[in-house]
PDB file of C-alpha atoms in Angstrom:
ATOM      1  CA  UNK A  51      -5.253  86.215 -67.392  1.00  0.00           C
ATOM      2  CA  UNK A  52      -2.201  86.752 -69.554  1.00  0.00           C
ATOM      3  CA  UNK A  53       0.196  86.177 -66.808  1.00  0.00           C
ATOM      4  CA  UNK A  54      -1.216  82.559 -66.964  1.00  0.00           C
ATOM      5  CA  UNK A  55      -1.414  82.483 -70.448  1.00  0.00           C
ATOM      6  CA  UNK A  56       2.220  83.127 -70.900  1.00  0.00           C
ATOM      7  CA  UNK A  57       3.244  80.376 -68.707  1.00  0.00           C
ATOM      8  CA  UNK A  58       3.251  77.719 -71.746  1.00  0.00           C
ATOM      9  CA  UNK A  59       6.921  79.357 -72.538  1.00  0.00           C
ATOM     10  CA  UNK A  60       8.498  77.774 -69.686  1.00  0.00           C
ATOM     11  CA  UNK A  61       6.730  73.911 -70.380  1.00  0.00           C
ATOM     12  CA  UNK A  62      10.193  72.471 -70.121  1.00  0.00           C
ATOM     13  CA  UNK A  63      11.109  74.419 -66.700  1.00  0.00           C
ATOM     14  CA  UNK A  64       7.987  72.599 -65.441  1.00  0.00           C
ATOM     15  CA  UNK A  65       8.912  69.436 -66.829  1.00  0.00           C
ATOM     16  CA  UNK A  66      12.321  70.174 -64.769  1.00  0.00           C
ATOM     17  CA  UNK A  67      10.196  70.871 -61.955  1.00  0.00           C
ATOM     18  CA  UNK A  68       8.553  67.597 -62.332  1.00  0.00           C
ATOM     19  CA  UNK A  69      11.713  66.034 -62.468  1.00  0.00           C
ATOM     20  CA  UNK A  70      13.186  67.393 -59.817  1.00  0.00           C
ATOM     21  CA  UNK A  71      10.771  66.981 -57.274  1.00  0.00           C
ATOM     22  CA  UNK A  72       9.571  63.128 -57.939  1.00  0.00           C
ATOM     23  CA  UNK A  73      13.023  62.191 -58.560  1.00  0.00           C
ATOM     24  CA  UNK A  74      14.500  63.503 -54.541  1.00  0.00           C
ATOM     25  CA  UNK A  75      11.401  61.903 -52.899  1.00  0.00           C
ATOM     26  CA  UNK A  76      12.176  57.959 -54.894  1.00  0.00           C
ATOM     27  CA  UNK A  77      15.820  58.439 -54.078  1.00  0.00           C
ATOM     28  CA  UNK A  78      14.687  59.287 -49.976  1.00  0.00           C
ATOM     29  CA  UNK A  79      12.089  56.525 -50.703  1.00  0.00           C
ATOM     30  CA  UNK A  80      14.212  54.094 -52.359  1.00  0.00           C
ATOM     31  CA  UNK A  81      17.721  54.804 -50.806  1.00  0.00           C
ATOM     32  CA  UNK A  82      16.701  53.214 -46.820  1.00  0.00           C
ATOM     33  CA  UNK A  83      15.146  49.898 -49.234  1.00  0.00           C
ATOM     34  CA  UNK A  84      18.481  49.908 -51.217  1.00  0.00           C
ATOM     35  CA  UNK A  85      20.560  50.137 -47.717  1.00  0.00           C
ATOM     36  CA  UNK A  86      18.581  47.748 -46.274  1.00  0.00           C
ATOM     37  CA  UNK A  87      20.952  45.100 -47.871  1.00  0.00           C
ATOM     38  CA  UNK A  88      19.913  40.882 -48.315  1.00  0.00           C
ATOM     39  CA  UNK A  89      17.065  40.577 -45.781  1.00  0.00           C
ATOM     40  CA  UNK A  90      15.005  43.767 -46.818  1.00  0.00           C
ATOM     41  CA  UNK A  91      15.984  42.973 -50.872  1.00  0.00           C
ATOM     42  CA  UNK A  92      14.037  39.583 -50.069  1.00  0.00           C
ATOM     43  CA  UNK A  93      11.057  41.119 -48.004  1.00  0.00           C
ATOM     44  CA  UNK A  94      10.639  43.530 -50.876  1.00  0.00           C
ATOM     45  CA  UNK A  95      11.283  41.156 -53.407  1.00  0.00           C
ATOM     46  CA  UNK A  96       8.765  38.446 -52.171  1.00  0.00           C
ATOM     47  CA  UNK A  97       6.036  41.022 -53.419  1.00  0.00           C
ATOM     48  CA  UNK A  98       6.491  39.533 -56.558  1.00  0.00           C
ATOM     49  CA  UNK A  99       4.065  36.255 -55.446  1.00  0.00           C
ATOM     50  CA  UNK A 100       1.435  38.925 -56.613  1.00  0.00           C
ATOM     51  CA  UNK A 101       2.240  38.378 -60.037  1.00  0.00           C
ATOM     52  CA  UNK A 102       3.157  34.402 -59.100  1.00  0.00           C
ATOM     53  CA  UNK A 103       7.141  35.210 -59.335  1.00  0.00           C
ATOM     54  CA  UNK A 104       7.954  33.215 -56.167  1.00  0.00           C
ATOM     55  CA  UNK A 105      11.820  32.718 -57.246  1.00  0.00           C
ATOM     56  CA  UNK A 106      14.744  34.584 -56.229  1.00  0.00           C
ATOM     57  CA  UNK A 107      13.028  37.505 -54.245  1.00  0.00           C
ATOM     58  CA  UNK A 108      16.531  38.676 -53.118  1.00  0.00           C
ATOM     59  CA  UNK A 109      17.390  39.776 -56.918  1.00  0.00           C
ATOM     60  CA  UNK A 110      13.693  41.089 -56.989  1.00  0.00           C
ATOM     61  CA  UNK A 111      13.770  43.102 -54.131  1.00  0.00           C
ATOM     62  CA  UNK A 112      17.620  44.504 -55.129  1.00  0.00           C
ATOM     63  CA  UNK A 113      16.122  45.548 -58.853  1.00  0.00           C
ATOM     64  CA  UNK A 114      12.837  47.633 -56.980  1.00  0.00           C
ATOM     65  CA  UNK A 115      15.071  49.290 -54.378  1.00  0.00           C
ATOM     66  CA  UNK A 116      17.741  50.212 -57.193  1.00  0.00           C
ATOM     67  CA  UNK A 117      14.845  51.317 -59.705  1.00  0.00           C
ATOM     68  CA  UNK A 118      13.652  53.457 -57.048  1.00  0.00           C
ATOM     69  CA  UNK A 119      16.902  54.922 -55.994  1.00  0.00           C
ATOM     70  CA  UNK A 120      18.775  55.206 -59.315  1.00  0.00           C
ATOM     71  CA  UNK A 121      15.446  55.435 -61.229  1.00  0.00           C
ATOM     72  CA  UNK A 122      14.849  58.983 -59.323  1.00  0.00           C
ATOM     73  CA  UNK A 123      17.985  60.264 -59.701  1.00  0.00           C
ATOM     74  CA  UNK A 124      17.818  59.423 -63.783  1.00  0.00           C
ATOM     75  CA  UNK A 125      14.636  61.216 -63.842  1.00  0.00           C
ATOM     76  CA  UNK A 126      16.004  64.120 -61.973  1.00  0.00           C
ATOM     77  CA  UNK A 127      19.270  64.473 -64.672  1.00  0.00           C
ATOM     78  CA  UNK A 128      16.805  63.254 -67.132  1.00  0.00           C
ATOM     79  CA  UNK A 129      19.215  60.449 -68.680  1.00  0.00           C
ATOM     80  CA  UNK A 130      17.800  56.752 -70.190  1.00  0.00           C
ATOM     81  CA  UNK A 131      14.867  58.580 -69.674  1.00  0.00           C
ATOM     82  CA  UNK A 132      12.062  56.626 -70.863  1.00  0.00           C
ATOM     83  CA  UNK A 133      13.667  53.019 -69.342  1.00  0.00           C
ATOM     84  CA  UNK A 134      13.791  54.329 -66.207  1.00  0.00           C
ATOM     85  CA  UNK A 135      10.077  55.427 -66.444  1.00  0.00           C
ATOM     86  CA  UNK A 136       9.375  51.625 -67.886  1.00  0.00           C
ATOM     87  CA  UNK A 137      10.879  50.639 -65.033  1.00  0.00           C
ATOM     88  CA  UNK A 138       9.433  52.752 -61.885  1.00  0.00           C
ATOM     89  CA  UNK A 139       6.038  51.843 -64.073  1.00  0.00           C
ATOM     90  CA  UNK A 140       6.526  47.723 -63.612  1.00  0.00           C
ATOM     91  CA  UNK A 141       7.478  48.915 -59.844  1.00  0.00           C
ATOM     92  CA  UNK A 142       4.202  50.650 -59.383  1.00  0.00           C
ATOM     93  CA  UNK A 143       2.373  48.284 -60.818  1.00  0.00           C
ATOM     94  CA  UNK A 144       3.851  45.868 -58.357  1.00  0.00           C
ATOM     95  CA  UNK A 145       3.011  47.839 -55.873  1.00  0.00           C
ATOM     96  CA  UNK A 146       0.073  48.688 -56.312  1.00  0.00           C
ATOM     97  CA  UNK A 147      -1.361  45.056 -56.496  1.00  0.00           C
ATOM     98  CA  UNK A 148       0.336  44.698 -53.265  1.00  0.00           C
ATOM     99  CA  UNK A 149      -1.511  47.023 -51.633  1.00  0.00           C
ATOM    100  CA  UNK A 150      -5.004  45.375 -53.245  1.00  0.00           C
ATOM    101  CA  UNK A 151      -3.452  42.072 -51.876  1.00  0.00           C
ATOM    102  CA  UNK A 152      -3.175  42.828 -48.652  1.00  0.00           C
ATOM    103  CA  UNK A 153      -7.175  44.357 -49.230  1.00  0.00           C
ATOM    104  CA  UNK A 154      -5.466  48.368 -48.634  1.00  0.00           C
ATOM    105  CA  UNK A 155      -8.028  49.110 -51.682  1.00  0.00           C
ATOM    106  CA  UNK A 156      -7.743  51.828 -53.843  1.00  0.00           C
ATOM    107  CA  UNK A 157      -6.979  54.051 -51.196  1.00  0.00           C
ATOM    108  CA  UNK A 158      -3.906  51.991 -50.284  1.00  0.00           C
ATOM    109  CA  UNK A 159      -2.760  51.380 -53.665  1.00  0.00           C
ATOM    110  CA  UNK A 160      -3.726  55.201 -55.306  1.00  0.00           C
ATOM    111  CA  UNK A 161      -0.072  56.206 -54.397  1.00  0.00           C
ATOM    112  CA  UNK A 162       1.580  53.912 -56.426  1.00  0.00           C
ATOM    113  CA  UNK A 163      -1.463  54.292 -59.286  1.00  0.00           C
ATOM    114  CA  UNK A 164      -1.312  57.731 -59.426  1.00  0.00           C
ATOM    115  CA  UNK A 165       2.851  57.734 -59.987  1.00  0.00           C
ATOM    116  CA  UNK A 166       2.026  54.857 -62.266  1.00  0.00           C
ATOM    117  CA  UNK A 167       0.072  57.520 -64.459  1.00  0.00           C
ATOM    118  CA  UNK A 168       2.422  60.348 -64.234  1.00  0.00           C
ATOM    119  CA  UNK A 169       5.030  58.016 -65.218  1.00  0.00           C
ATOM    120  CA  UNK A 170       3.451  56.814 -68.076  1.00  0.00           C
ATOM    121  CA  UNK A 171       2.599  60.435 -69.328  1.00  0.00           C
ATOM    122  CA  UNK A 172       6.384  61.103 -69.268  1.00  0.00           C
ATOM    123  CA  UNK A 173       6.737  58.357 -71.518  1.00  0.00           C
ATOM    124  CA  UNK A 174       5.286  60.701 -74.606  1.00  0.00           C
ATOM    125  CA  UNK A 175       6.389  63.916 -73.256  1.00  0.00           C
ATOM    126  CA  UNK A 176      10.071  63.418 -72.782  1.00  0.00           C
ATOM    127  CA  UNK A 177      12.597  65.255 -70.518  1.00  0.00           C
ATOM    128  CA  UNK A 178      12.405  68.431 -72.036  1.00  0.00           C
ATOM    129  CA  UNK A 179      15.069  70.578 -73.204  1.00  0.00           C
ATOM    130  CA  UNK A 180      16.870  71.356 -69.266  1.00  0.00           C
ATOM    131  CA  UNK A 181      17.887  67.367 -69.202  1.00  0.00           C
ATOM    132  CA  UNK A 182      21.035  64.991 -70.391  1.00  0.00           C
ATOM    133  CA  UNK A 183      18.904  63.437 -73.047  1.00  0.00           C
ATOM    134  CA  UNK A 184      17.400  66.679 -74.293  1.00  0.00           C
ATOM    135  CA  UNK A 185      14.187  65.379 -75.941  1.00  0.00           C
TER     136      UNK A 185
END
């Protein structure tokens, strides 16, 4: 079909789109883990035992909840774009073995896999033109 043919002219409007849309849903995801101040940094942050980090959760769980939060809004202005995908990576990694800790399977942990993979994708694509970095 040519209409769908001629949609590889507007790659970096779906790259936007991609942006856009995972970016809102980690700030609403991170924001209420950000907000939850001291006692929910070190719940979140004593998910690093999966990885045998047992020290300082409280920092831990402050750099997830601000990777989340911050992390989505840099991919939705598309600035430091490729740390803040390095970093929402390590998160979803972390999470992800969480999930297999607790014995949630692969169906527990796909979320976090599956983000894991689009984030790494990113990595080589870029922003695209429509972002601060404009790579």
């Amino acid at each position: 079909m040519a209409i769908l043919d001629n949609l590889g002219k507007y790659r970096n409007t779906g790259l936007l789109l991609l942006r856009l849309g995972i970016g809102v849903m980690f700030i609403i995801h991170g924001f209420p883990k950000l907000a939850g101040g001291p006692n929910g940094w070190t719940n979140l942050g004593g998910s690093m035992k999966v990885i045998g980090i047992d020290f300082f959760p409280i920092f831990w769980g402050f750099m997830a909840a601000a990777t989340e939060t911050f992390g989505g809004f840099l991919l939705i202005v598309g600035l430091f774009f490729r740390p803040a995908l390095i970093l929402l990576i390590f998160t979803m990694i972390i999470a992800a073995l969480v999930h297999f800790g607790k014995g949630d399977g692969l169906g527990g942990a796909s979320h976090a896999i599956e983000l894991g993979i689009v984030f790494f994708g990113l990595i080589f694509i870029g922003p695209g033109k429509y972002s601060v970095d404009k790579k």
